[in-house]
């Protein structure tokens, strides 16, 4: 097809222009993006675009979508966590604001250190810093962190991290603080001390405390589901106005004290997020970089079709950030009902998907690579294993044979994707069609996508969704995507395949009980291959996150933990006066 050849040519140019030292694929005839976590697009040393920002001005964010959630009890998609944690609220611990491997380092945030374990790692104690205040000047208290942890159990506040439910002791049947009940396993002996009693030793709990579950929410500010619209700030900015689907304005929290915060620099005076724009419109505005757009950045990925407008122009290309997302995108198969309750049908999907076509549809091999396992390269020694040995373009004839062996003479299946993923969904649809599977594609607005596919009663047959480790450990990946004990009727996250496998659950428990981290990581990799053979999901791609920034933007880099989203802790402007505010 002419379009595919054009996209392939663009993708090849992308490799030459941005990567330079791309490795060859198994066939040796197509370039592939490196997957070493380095940013191939950064023009400046250290992976930061634009130099050091100056204080002041307005940074504008151009977006095609609203946030799914900003409530810290519900915020569990990587870009949204980055935005909330860096600008609106602080967590007990957080990640360093730095590109590359340095950014994966966990550092204290609200707490004075990374926590003190006792009782063999079953008890963790944190002491809050003095002088941390909310936007009204009142002090942040340990009781407020406890309250937000308790909120994460509320059935009305779905979609958020469920580490508390997995790790805390004595939580069976708990429904959150609005019932009047509180957790005995979270203690606050005074305003600055919080103690967590766990149901098993967790050596990494200091990293777990980076999640927004461990941000403070005062009981007096509780608003249930409406808290999404107006989180009460403990960070450097507060919400001035928020029109859903239209515009969000952040201004400084005058009570934020930088002396208590070693991570956030808070360079701009204001952040303005404009929503509901078309992706191609955002690309064109930032490519031009004129007027107020010179001080703007984009929220969602550069459109694949815009690559030809960016790459030939060095002055634009140097403003492109493309950090590795650190995530694996999967085609998750609903195992709770036909046709994917049959493992043979699921195995056929492994062979039916043309991953090379999905790579092309996603912008080409410089920004997208083929995935061969569930765990991303950062958790498998820098490169994913390929235990199934299926060609990247798939084997549709083999898929037909497997379907025939399963007694399936023609299969119909629905596929739900975010609107921005329609091109990749069509590549999957075409390949599965050649294998005899008729696919109906349904698209959902990105802001509502995870709430939609997380409704298990109305779940589609297939979902295209990625998973990113919350911190560098296999314990933050496989249990969340494939442990059937944590599937929820509403707000289901991760396990969209609704995979319930006794052997997998048993092995997850065994690995979680290991005290040797290196042995545990080896075991996670072995379990990855075991689950892959049972085929609840097809690993499809590994992506970078291509984002353009305006020519007046400084301090821009993709954070390695939050899926390559710009780190809003340190971004700002070269000349604040040119931002118009």
mmCIF file of N, CA, C and O in Angstrom, residues 405-500:
data_model
loop_
_atom_site.group_PDB
_atom_site.id
_atom_site.type_symbol
_atom_site.label_atom_id
_atom_site.label_comp_id
_atom_site.label_asym_id
_atom_site.label_seq_id
_atom_site.Cartn_x
_atom_site.Cartn_y
_atom_site.Cartn_z
ATOM 1 N N UNK A 405 -8.491 -26.156 14.909
ATOM 2 C CA UNK A 405 -8.332 -27.185 15.940
ATOM 3 C C UNK A 405 -9.253 -26.931 17.126
ATOM 4 O O UNK A 405 -9.677 -27.874 17.818
ATOM 5 N N UNK A 406 -9.584 -25.664 17.353
ATOM 6 C CA UNK A 406 -10.500 -25.309 18.438
ATOM 7 C C UNK A 406 -11.953 -25.422 18.013
ATOM 8 O O UNK A 406 -12.858 -25.129 18.815
ATOM 9 N N UNK A 407 -12.184 -25.816 16.769
ATOM 10 C CA UNK A 407 -13.551 -25.956 16.271
ATOM 11 C C UNK A 407 -14.201 -24.638 15.935
ATOM 12 O O UNK A 407 -15.433 -24.527 15.928
ATOM 13 N N UNK A 408 -13.396 -23.622 15.654
ATOM 14 C CA UNK A 408 -13.917 -22.293 15.354
ATOM 15 C C UNK A 408 -13.823 -22.027 13.857
ATOM 16 O O UNK A 408 -12.728 -21.824 13.310
ATOM 17 N N UNK A 409 -14.943 -22.055 13.194
ATOM 18 C CA UNK A 409 -15.001 -21.737 11.769
ATOM 19 C C UNK A 409 -15.523 -20.313 11.624
ATOM 20 O O UNK A 409 -16.710 -20.071 11.376
ATOM 21 N N UNK A 410 -14.626 -19.374 11.837
ATOM 22 C CA UNK A 410 -15.015 -17.972 11.827
ATOM 23 C C UNK A 410 -15.273 -17.467 13.232
ATOM 24 O O UNK A 410 -16.061 -18.044 13.976
ATOM 25 N N UNK A 411 -14.605 -16.395 13.607
ATOM 26 C CA UNK A 411 -14.721 -15.815 14.942
ATOM 27 C C UNK A 411 -15.043 -14.337 14.808
ATOM 28 O O UNK A 411 -14.476 -13.640 13.963
ATOM 29 N N UNK A 412 -15.950 -13.850 15.638
ATOM 30 C CA UNK A 412 -16.252 -12.428 15.715
ATOM 31 C C UNK A 412 -15.808 -11.919 17.087
ATOM 32 O O UNK A 412 -15.992 -12.600 18.090
ATOM 33 N N UNK A 413 -15.241 -10.720 17.113
ATOM 34 C CA UNK A 413 -14.786 -10.163 18.386
ATOM 35 C C UNK A 413 -14.807 -8.647 18.315
ATOM 36 O O UNK A 413 -14.528 -8.053 17.273
ATOM 37 N N UNK A 414 -15.130 -8.011 19.452
ATOM 38 C CA UNK A 414 -15.105 -6.552 19.541
ATOM 39 C C UNK A 414 -13.775 -6.100 20.125
ATOM 40 O O UNK A 414 -13.183 -6.774 20.967
ATOM 41 N N UNK A 415 -13.314 -4.951 19.665
ATOM 42 C CA UNK A 415 -12.061 -4.362 20.146
ATOM 43 C C UNK A 415 -12.330 -2.911 20.507
ATOM 44 O O UNK A 415 -12.775 -2.122 19.666
ATOM 45 N N UNK A 416 -12.073 -2.558 21.770
ATOM 46 C CA UNK A 416 -12.258 -1.184 22.226
ATOM 47 C C UNK A 416 -10.907 -0.516 22.403
ATOM 48 O O UNK A 416 -10.007 -1.078 23.046
ATOM 49 N N UNK A 417 -10.764 0.676 21.819
ATOM 50 C CA UNK A 417 -9.513 1.426 21.914
ATOM 51 C C UNK A 417 -9.820 2.886 22.174
ATOM 52 O O UNK A 417 -10.940 3.362 21.939
ATOM 53 N N UNK A 418 -8.823 3.613 22.657
ATOM 54 C CA UNK A 418 -8.909 5.064 22.749
ATOM 55 C C UNK A 418 -8.943 5.634 21.334
ATOM 56 O O UNK A 418 -8.383 5.050 20.399
ATOM 57 N N UNK A 419 -9.599 6.777 21.157
ATOM 58 C CA UNK A 419 -9.726 7.353 19.817
ATOM 59 C C UNK A 419 -8.369 7.556 19.140
ATOM 60 O O UNK A 419 -8.247 7.375 17.930
ATOM 61 N N UNK A 420 -7.340 7.883 19.904
ATOM 62 C CA UNK A 420 -6.026 8.092 19.317
ATOM 63 C C UNK A 420 -5.354 6.828 18.842
ATOM 64 O O UNK A 420 -4.346 6.885 18.131
ATOM 65 N N UNK A 421 -5.885 5.676 19.211
ATOM 66 C CA UNK A 421 -5.290 4.401 18.832
ATOM 67 C C UNK A 421 -6.022 3.731 17.675
ATOM 68 O O UNK A 421 -5.783 2.557 17.378
ATOM 69 N N UNK A 422 -6.907 4.466 16.997
ATOM 70 C CA UNK A 422 -7.705 3.828 15.953
ATOM 71 C C UNK A 422 -6.840 3.275 14.830
ATOM 72 O O UNK A 422 -7.118 2.197 14.284
ATOM 73 N N UNK A 423 -5.785 3.992 14.463
ATOM 74 C CA UNK A 423 -4.913 3.514 13.392
ATOM 75 C C UNK A 423 -4.274 2.187 13.726
ATOM 76 O O UNK A 423 -4.202 1.274 12.881
ATOM 77 N N UNK A 424 -3.818 2.051 14.958
ATOM 78 C CA UNK A 424 -3.210 0.771 15.369
ATOM 79 C C UNK A 424 -4.265 -0.318 15.475
ATOM 80 O O UNK A 424 -4.011 -1.483 15.164
ATOM 81 N N UNK A 425 -5.459 0.067 15.919
ATOM 82 C CA UNK A 425 -6.542 -0.918 15.986
ATOM 83 C C UNK A 425 -6.886 -1.442 14.598
ATOM 84 O O UNK A 425 -7.150 -2.645 14.413
ATOM 85 N N UNK A 426 -6.867 -0.571 13.603
ATOM 86 C CA UNK A 426 -7.159 -1.005 12.239
ATOM 87 C C UNK A 426 -6.080 -1.951 11.717
ATOM 88 O O UNK A 426 -6.374 -2.886 10.960
ATOM 89 N N UNK A 427 -4.824 -1.727 12.115
ATOM 90 C CA UNK A 427 -3.754 -2.652 11.716
ATOM 91 C C UNK A 427 -3.996 -4.034 12.322
ATOM 92 O O UNK A 427 -3.788 -5.065 11.669
ATOM 93 N N UNK A 428 -4.449 -4.064 13.576
ATOM 94 C CA UNK A 428 -4.789 -5.337 14.221
ATOM 95 C C UNK A 428 -5.997 -5.970 13.528
ATOM 96 O O UNK A 428 -6.030 -7.169 13.255
ATOM 97 N N UNK A 429 -6.988 -5.164 13.239
ATOM 98 C CA UNK A 429 -8.210 -5.646 12.577
ATOM 99 C C UNK A 429 -7.889 -6.319 11.246
ATOM 100 O O UNK A 429 -8.406 -7.407 10.929
ATOM 101 N N UNK A 430 -7.028 -5.701 10.456
ATOM 102 C CA UNK A 430 -6.692 -6.249 9.146
ATOM 103 C C UNK A 430 -5.959 -7.574 9.267
ATOM 104 O O UNK A 430 -6.248 -8.535 8.539
ATOM 105 N N UNK A 431 -5.013 -7.655 10.196
ATOM 106 C CA UNK A 431 -4.253 -8.900 10.358
ATOM 107 C C UNK A 431 -5.149 -10.021 10.871
ATOM 108 O O UNK A 431 -5.085 -11.165 10.367
ATOM 109 N N UNK A 432 -5.983 -9.721 11.862
ATOM 110 C CA UNK A 432 -6.885 -10.747 12.380
ATOM 111 C C UNK A 432 -7.897 -11.172 11.324
ATOM 112 O O UNK A 432 -8.316 -12.336 11.281
ATOM 113 N N UNK A 433 -8.284 -10.228 10.466
ATOM 114 C CA UNK A 433 -9.187 -10.575 9.381
ATOM 115 C C UNK A 433 -8.589 -11.604 8.446
ATOM 116 O O UNK A 433 -9.293 -12.512 7.963
ATOM 117 N N UNK A 434 -7.280 -11.500 8.201
ATOM 118 C CA UNK A 434 -6.622 -12.482 7.330
ATOM 119 C C UNK A 434 -6.575 -13.863 7.973
ATOM 120 O O UNK A 434 -6.432 -14.877 7.284
ATOM 121 N N UNK A 435 -6.707 -13.892 9.297
ATOM 122 C CA UNK A 435 -6.711 -15.178 10.003
ATOM 123 C C UNK A 435 -8.124 -15.722 10.206
ATOM 124 O O UNK A 435 -8.292 -16.781 10.807
ATOM 125 N N UNK A 436 -9.112 -14.991 9.730
ATOM 126 C CA UNK A 436 -10.483 -15.457 9.863
ATOM 127 C C UNK A 436 -11.225 -14.914 11.063
ATOM 128 O O UNK A 436 -12.282 -15.441 11.433
ATOM 129 N N UNK A 437 -10.711 -13.839 11.687
ATOM 130 C CA UNK A 437 -11.362 -13.229 12.846
ATOM 131 C C UNK A 437 -11.901 -11.862 12.427
ATOM 132 O O UNK A 437 -11.144 -10.973 12.041
ATOM 133 N N UNK A 438 -13.205 -11.701 12.489
ATOM 134 C CA UNK A 438 -13.834 -10.436 12.144
ATOM 135 C C UNK A 438 -13.876 -9.556 13.381
ATOM 136 O O UNK A 438 -14.449 -9.922 14.404
ATOM 137 N N UNK A 439 -13.287 -8.380 13.274
ATOM 138 C CA UNK A 439 -13.141 -7.489 14.431
ATOM 139 C C UNK A 439 -13.973 -6.227 14.233
ATOM 140 O O UNK A 439 -13.881 -5.569 13.197
ATOM 141 N N UNK A 440 -14.772 -5.900 15.223
ATOM 142 C CA UNK A 440 -15.511 -4.642 15.260
ATOM 143 C C UNK A 440 -14.799 -3.695 16.215
ATOM 144 O O UNK A 440 -14.608 -4.020 17.398
ATOM 145 N N UNK A 441 -14.383 -2.533 15.710
ATOM 146 C CA UNK A 441 -13.636 -1.564 16.514
ATOM 147 C C UNK A 441 -14.593 -0.534 17.116
ATOM 148 O O UNK A 441 -15.429 0.036 16.422
ATOM 149 N N UNK A 442 -14.450 -0.307 18.405
ATOM 150 C CA UNK A 442 -15.188 0.744 19.098
ATOM 151 C C UNK A 442 -14.181 1.701 19.715
ATOM 152 O O UNK A 442 -13.230 1.264 20.379
ATOM 153 N N UNK A 443 -14.357 2.995 19.488
ATOM 154 C CA UNK A 443 -13.439 3.983 20.040
ATOM 155 C C UNK A 443 -14.098 4.745 21.186
ATOM 156 O O UNK A 443 -15.307 4.981 21.188
ATOM 157 N N UNK A 444 -13.276 5.135 22.175
ATOM 158 C CA UNK A 444 -13.751 5.828 23.366
ATOM 159 C C UNK A 444 -12.845 7.037 23.609
ATOM 160 O O UNK A 444 -11.625 6.960 23.408
ATOM 161 N N UNK A 445 -13.430 8.135 24.040
ATOM 162 C CA UNK A 445 -12.651 9.322 24.379
ATOM 163 C C UNK A 445 -11.570 8.955 25.398
ATOM 164 O O UNK A 445 -11.824 8.213 26.347
ATOM 165 N N UNK A 446 -10.336 9.450 25.213
ATOM 166 C CA UNK A 446 -9.247 9.058 26.105
ATOM 167 C C UNK A 446 -9.522 9.293 27.585
ATOM 168 O O UNK A 446 -9.120 8.498 28.429
ATOM 169 N N UNK A 447 -10.224 10.387 27.917
ATOM 170 C CA UNK A 447 -10.489 10.695 29.323
ATOM 171 C C UNK A 447 -11.398 9.666 29.970
ATOM 172 O O UNK A 447 -11.363 9.465 31.182
ATOM 173 N N UNK A 448 -12.245 9.004 29.166
ATOM 174 C CA UNK A 448 -13.191 8.025 29.698
ATOM 175 C C UNK A 448 -12.774 6.591 29.424
ATOM 176 O O UNK A 448 -13.470 5.654 29.826
ATOM 177 N N UNK A 449 -11.628 6.405 28.777
ATOM 178 C CA UNK A 449 -11.270 5.080 28.278
ATOM 179 C C UNK A 449 -11.138 4.040 29.390
ATOM 180 O O UNK A 449 -11.757 2.973 29.355
ATOM 181 N N UNK A 450 -10.351 4.334 30.410
ATOM 182 C CA UNK A 450 -10.087 3.320 31.438
ATOM 183 C C UNK A 450 -11.302 3.065 32.319
ATOM 184 O O UNK A 450 -11.497 1.943 32.800
ATOM 185 N N UNK A 451 -12.135 4.077 32.514
ATOM 186 C CA UNK A 451 -13.388 3.826 33.223
ATOM 187 C C UNK A 451 -14.292 2.909 32.398
ATOM 188 O O UNK A 451 -15.001 2.056 32.947
ATOM 189 N N UNK A 452 -14.259 3.085 31.080
ATOM 190 C CA UNK A 452 -15.110 2.278 30.200
ATOM 191 C C UNK A 452 -14.662 0.823 30.173
ATOM 192 O O UNK A 452 -15.465 -0.099 30.400
ATOM 193 N N UNK A 453 -13.391 0.589 29.900
ATOM 194 C CA UNK A 453 -12.922 -0.798 29.801
ATOM 195 C C UNK A 453 -12.801 -1.437 31.177
ATOM 196 O O UNK A 453 -12.687 -2.662 31.293
ATOM 197 N N UNK A 454 -12.825 -0.617 32.247
ATOM 198 C CA UNK A 454 -12.778 -1.153 33.606
ATOM 199 C C UNK A 454 -14.124 -1.580 34.144
ATOM 200 O O UNK A 454 -14.216 -2.037 35.293
ATOM 201 N N UNK A 455 -15.170 -1.478 33.337
ATOM 202 C CA UNK A 455 -16.501 -1.953 33.714
ATOM 203 C C UNK A 455 -16.624 -3.394 33.235
ATOM 204 O O UNK A 455 -16.932 -3.652 32.074
ATOM 205 N N UNK A 456 -16.377 -4.351 34.120
ATOM 206 C CA UNK A 456 -16.290 -5.750 33.693
ATOM 207 C C UNK A 456 -17.625 -6.313 33.224
ATOM 208 O O UNK A 456 -17.656 -7.259 32.433
ATOM 209 N N UNK A 457 -18.728 -5.744 33.677
ATOM 210 C CA UNK A 457 -20.032 -6.245 33.235
ATOM 211 C C UNK A 457 -20.274 -5.956 31.760
ATOM 212 O O UNK A 457 -21.024 -6.677 31.091
ATOM 213 N N UNK A 458 -19.672 -4.897 31.258
ATOM 214 C CA UNK A 458 -19.868 -4.495 29.861
ATOM 215 C C UNK A 458 -18.557 -4.504 29.086
ATOM 216 O O UNK A 458 -18.406 -3.769 28.106
ATOM 217 N N UNK A 459 -17.621 -5.320 29.525
ATOM 218 C CA UNK A 459 -16.298 -5.330 28.914
ATOM 219 C C UNK A 459 -16.339 -5.885 27.494
ATOM 220 O O UNK A 459 -17.102 -6.813 27.196
ATOM 221 N N UNK A 460 -15.527 -5.343 26.591
ATOM 222 C CA UNK A 460 -15.450 -5.864 25.227
ATOM 223 C C UNK A 460 -14.669 -7.180 25.187
ATOM 224 O O UNK A 460 -14.119 -7.626 26.202
ATOM 225 N N UNK A 461 -14.588 -7.773 23.995
ATOM 226 C CA UNK A 461 -13.820 -9.010 23.836
ATOM 227 C C UNK A 461 -12.318 -8.752 23.903
ATOM 228 O O UNK A 461 -11.565 -9.581 24.411
ATOM 229 N N UNK A 462 -11.902 -7.597 23.377
ATOM 230 C CA UNK A 462 -10.485 -7.263 23.357
ATOM 231 C C UNK A 462 -10.291 -5.796 23.731
ATOM 232 O O UNK A 462 -11.123 -4.943 23.405
ATOM 233 N N UNK A 463 -9.183 -5.524 24.397
ATOM 234 C CA UNK A 463 -8.819 -4.172 24.810
ATOM 235 C C UNK A 463 -7.360 -3.949 24.441
ATOM 236 O O UNK A 463 -6.517 -4.823 24.671
ATOM 237 N N UNK A 464 -7.059 -2.801 23.858
ATOM 238 C CA UNK A 464 -5.673 -2.427 23.606
ATOM 239 C C UNK A 464 -5.246 -1.499 24.734
ATOM 240 O O UNK A 464 -5.722 -0.363 24.829
ATOM 241 N N UNK A 465 -4.393 -1.992 25.622
ATOM 242 C CA UNK A 465 -4.020 -1.218 26.809
ATOM 243 C C UNK A 465 -2.589 -1.559 27.214
ATOM 244 O O UNK A 465 -2.152 -2.702 27.088
ATOM 245 N N UNK A 466 -1.895 -0.568 27.699
ATOM 246 C CA UNK A 466 -0.537 -0.790 28.180
ATOM 247 C C UNK A 466 -0.500 -0.891 29.690
ATOM 248 O O UNK A 466 -1.448 -0.526 30.383
ATOM 249 N N UNK A 467 0.600 -1.414 30.202
ATOM 250 C CA UNK A 467 0.853 -1.396 31.637
ATOM 251 C C UNK A 467 2.294 -0.990 31.866
ATOM 252 O O UNK A 467 3.205 -1.438 31.177
ATOM 253 N N UNK A 468 2.477 -0.115 32.839
ATOM 254 C CA UNK A 468 3.793 0.407 33.175
ATOM 255 C C UNK A 468 4.076 0.070 34.632
ATOM 256 O O UNK A 468 3.188 0.245 35.481
ATOM 257 N N UNK A 469 5.268 -0.380 34.971
ATOM 258 C CA UNK A 469 5.574 -0.618 36.387
ATOM 259 C C UNK A 469 5.569 0.694 37.151
ATOM 260 O O UNK A 469 6.078 1.708 36.670
ATOM 261 N N UNK A 470 4.982 0.690 38.346
ATOM 262 C CA UNK A 470 4.931 1.910 39.151
ATOM 263 C C UNK A 470 6.300 2.270 39.721
ATOM 264 O O UNK A 470 6.556 3.431 40.031
ATOM 265 N N UNK A 471 7.140 1.291 39.859
ATOM 266 C CA UNK A 471 8.554 1.490 40.165
ATOM 267 C C UNK A 471 9.278 0.240 39.683
ATOM 268 O O UNK A 471 8.636 -0.776 39.366
ATOM 269 N N UNK A 472 10.597 0.268 39.551
ATOM 270 C CA UNK A 472 11.308 -0.809 38.873
ATOM 271 C C UNK A 472 11.317 -2.137 39.631
ATOM 272 O O UNK A 472 12.292 -2.515 40.263
ATOM 273 N N UNK A 473 10.200 -2.856 39.545
ATOM 274 C CA UNK A 473 10.087 -4.173 40.163
ATOM 275 C C UNK A 473 8.992 -4.964 39.458
ATOM 276 O O UNK A 473 7.922 -4.419 39.152
ATOM 277 N N UNK A 474 9.257 -6.243 39.217
ATOM 278 C CA UNK A 474 8.245 -7.106 38.618
ATOM 279 C C UNK A 474 6.996 -7.219 39.465
ATOM 280 O O UNK A 474 5.916 -7.536 38.951
ATOM 281 N N UNK A 475 7.111 -6.929 40.770
ATOM 282 C CA UNK A 475 5.951 -6.994 41.657
ATOM 283 C C UNK A 475 4.921 -5.924 41.330
ATOM 284 O O UNK A 475 3.762 -6.023 41.753
ATOM 285 N N UNK A 476 5.300 -4.888 40.574
ATOM 286 C CA UNK A 476 4.367 -3.827 40.195
ATOM 287 C C UNK A 476 3.773 -4.059 38.816
ATOM 288 O O UNK A 476 3.048 -3.191 38.302
ATOM 289 N N UNK A 477 4.067 -5.215 38.221
ATOM 290 C CA UNK A 477 3.583 -5.476 36.865
ATOM 291 C C UNK A 477 2.699 -6.722 36.801
ATOM 292 O O UNK A 477 1.475 -6.625 36.706
ATOM 293 N N UNK A 478 3.290 -7.893 36.881
ATOM 294 C CA UNK A 478 2.520 -9.121 36.664
ATOM 295 C C UNK A 478 1.353 -9.303 37.628
ATOM 296 O O UNK A 478 0.254 -9.683 37.199
ATOM 297 N N UNK A 479 1.502 -9.035 38.938
ATOM 298 C CA UNK A 479 0.349 -9.214 39.827
ATOM 299 C C UNK A 479 -0.827 -8.299 39.489
ATOM 300 O O UNK A 479 -1.985 -8.666 39.718
ATOM 301 N N UNK A 480 -0.544 -7.122 38.936
ATOM 302 C CA UNK A 480 -1.610 -6.172 38.640
ATOM 303 C C UNK A 480 -2.312 -6.479 37.317
ATOM 304 O O UNK A 480 -3.459 -6.101 37.117
ATOM 305 N N UNK A 481 -1.628 -7.170 36.431
ATOM 306 C CA UNK A 481 -2.207 -7.460 35.124
ATOM 307 C C UNK A 481 -2.823 -8.854 35.066
ATOM 308 O O UNK A 481 -3.770 -9.090 34.315
ATOM 309 N N UNK A 482 -2.344 -9.781 35.916
ATOM 310 C CA UNK A 482 -2.765 -11.169 35.746
ATOM 311 C C UNK A 482 -3.215 -11.888 37.022
ATOM 312 O O UNK A 482 -3.450 -13.084 36.990
ATOM 313 N N UNK A 483 -3.350 -11.191 38.139
ATOM 314 C CA UNK A 483 -3.844 -11.821 39.360
ATOM 315 C C UNK A 483 -5.356 -11.613 39.433
ATOM 316 O O UNK A 483 -5.840 -10.506 39.667
ATOM 317 N N UNK A 484 -6.109 -12.689 39.266
ATOM 318 C CA UNK A 484 -7.558 -12.611 39.189
ATOM 319 C C UNK A 484 -8.250 -12.264 40.487
ATOM 320 O O UNK A 484 -9.453 -11.954 40.490
ATOM 321 N N UNK A 485 -7.544 -12.280 41.604
ATOM 322 C CA UNK A 485 -8.167 -11.981 42.893
ATOM 323 C C UNK A 485 -8.538 -10.519 43.048
ATOM 324 O O UNK A 485 -9.313 -10.167 43.943
ATOM 325 N N UNK A 486 -7.990 -9.658 42.202
ATOM 326 C CA UNK A 486 -8.206 -8.223 42.371
ATOM 327 C C UNK A 486 -9.045 -7.620 41.246
ATOM 328 O O UNK A 486 -9.086 -6.403 41.092
ATOM 329 N N UNK A 487 -9.708 -8.466 40.467
ATOM 330 C CA UNK A 487 -10.612 -7.965 39.435
ATOM 331 C C UNK A 487 -11.815 -7.304 40.108
ATOM 332 O O UNK A 487 -12.414 -7.862 41.021
ATOM 333 N N UNK A 488 -12.155 -6.115 39.647
ATOM 334 C CA UNK A 488 -13.277 -5.362 40.214
ATOM 335 C C UNK A 488 -14.389 -5.251 39.186
ATOM 336 O O UNK A 488 -14.138 -5.184 37.981
ATOM 337 N N UNK A 489 -15.629 -5.188 39.680
ATOM 338 C CA UNK A 489 -16.762 -5.018 38.777
ATOM 339 C C UNK A 489 -16.731 -3.647 38.123
ATOM 340 O O UNK A 489 -16.980 -3.506 36.932
ATOM 341 N N UNK A 490 -16.411 -2.619 38.902
ATOM 342 C CA UNK A 490 -16.246 -1.261 38.402
ATOM 343 C C UNK A 490 -14.841 -0.776 38.731
ATOM 344 O O UNK A 490 -14.303 -1.092 39.788
ATOM 345 N N UNK A 491 -14.261 0.008 37.831
ATOM 346 C CA UNK A 491 -12.926 0.530 38.085
ATOM 347 C C UNK A 491 -11.846 -0.527 38.037
ATOM 348 O O UNK A 491 -10.793 -0.380 38.659
ATOM 349 N N UNK A 492 -12.070 -1.608 37.291
ATOM 350 C CA UNK A 492 -11.058 -2.640 37.138
ATOM 351 C C UNK A 492 -9.843 -2.065 36.409
ATOM 352 O O UNK A 492 -9.984 -1.386 35.403
ATOM 353 N N UNK A 493 -8.671 -2.319 36.930
ATOM 354 C CA UNK A 493 -7.441 -1.789 36.336
ATOM 355 C C UNK A 493 -6.451 -2.918 36.105
ATOM 356 O O UNK A 493 -6.276 -3.785 36.958
ATOM 357 N N UNK A 494 -5.804 -2.889 34.960
ATOM 358 C CA UNK A 494 -4.726 -3.831 34.687
ATOM 359 C C UNK A 494 -5.186 -5.130 34.096
ATOM 360 O O UNK A 494 -4.846 -5.462 32.953
ATOM 361 N N UNK A 495 -5.958 -5.908 34.850
ATOM 362 C CA UNK A 495 -6.371 -7.235 34.401
ATOM 363 C C UNK A 495 -7.638 -7.135 33.548
ATOM 364 O O UNK A 495 -8.695 -7.637 33.914
ATOM 365 N N UNK A 496 -7.502 -6.497 32.398
ATOM 366 C CA UNK A 496 -8.649 -6.356 31.498
ATOM 367 C C UNK A 496 -8.974 -7.672 30.792
ATOM 368 O O UNK A 496 -10.055 -7.814 30.224
ATOM 369 N N UNK A 497 -8.062 -8.623 30.830
ATOM 370 C CA UNK A 497 -8.343 -9.955 30.282
ATOM 371 C C UNK A 497 -9.183 -10.789 31.249
ATOM 372 O O UNK A 497 -9.629 -11.882 30.894
ATOM 373 N N UNK A 498 -9.370 -10.291 32.471
ATOM 374 C CA UNK A 498 -10.109 -11.010 33.521
ATOM 375 C C UNK A 498 -9.555 -12.436 33.670
ATOM 376 O O UNK A 498 -10.294 -13.417 33.768
ATOM 377 N N UNK A 499 -8.248 -12.499 33.711
ATOM 378 C CA UNK A 499 -7.525 -13.772 33.777
ATOM 379 C C UNK A 499 -7.539 -14.283 35.211
ATOM 380 O O UNK A 499 -7.032 -13.643 36.116
ATOM 381 N N UNK A 500 -8.126 -15.446 35.403
ATOM 382 C CA UNK A 500 -8.199 -16.083 36.720
ATOM 383 C C UNK A 500 -7.565 -17.469 36.598
ATOM 384 O O UNK A 500 -8.203 -18.417 36.129
#
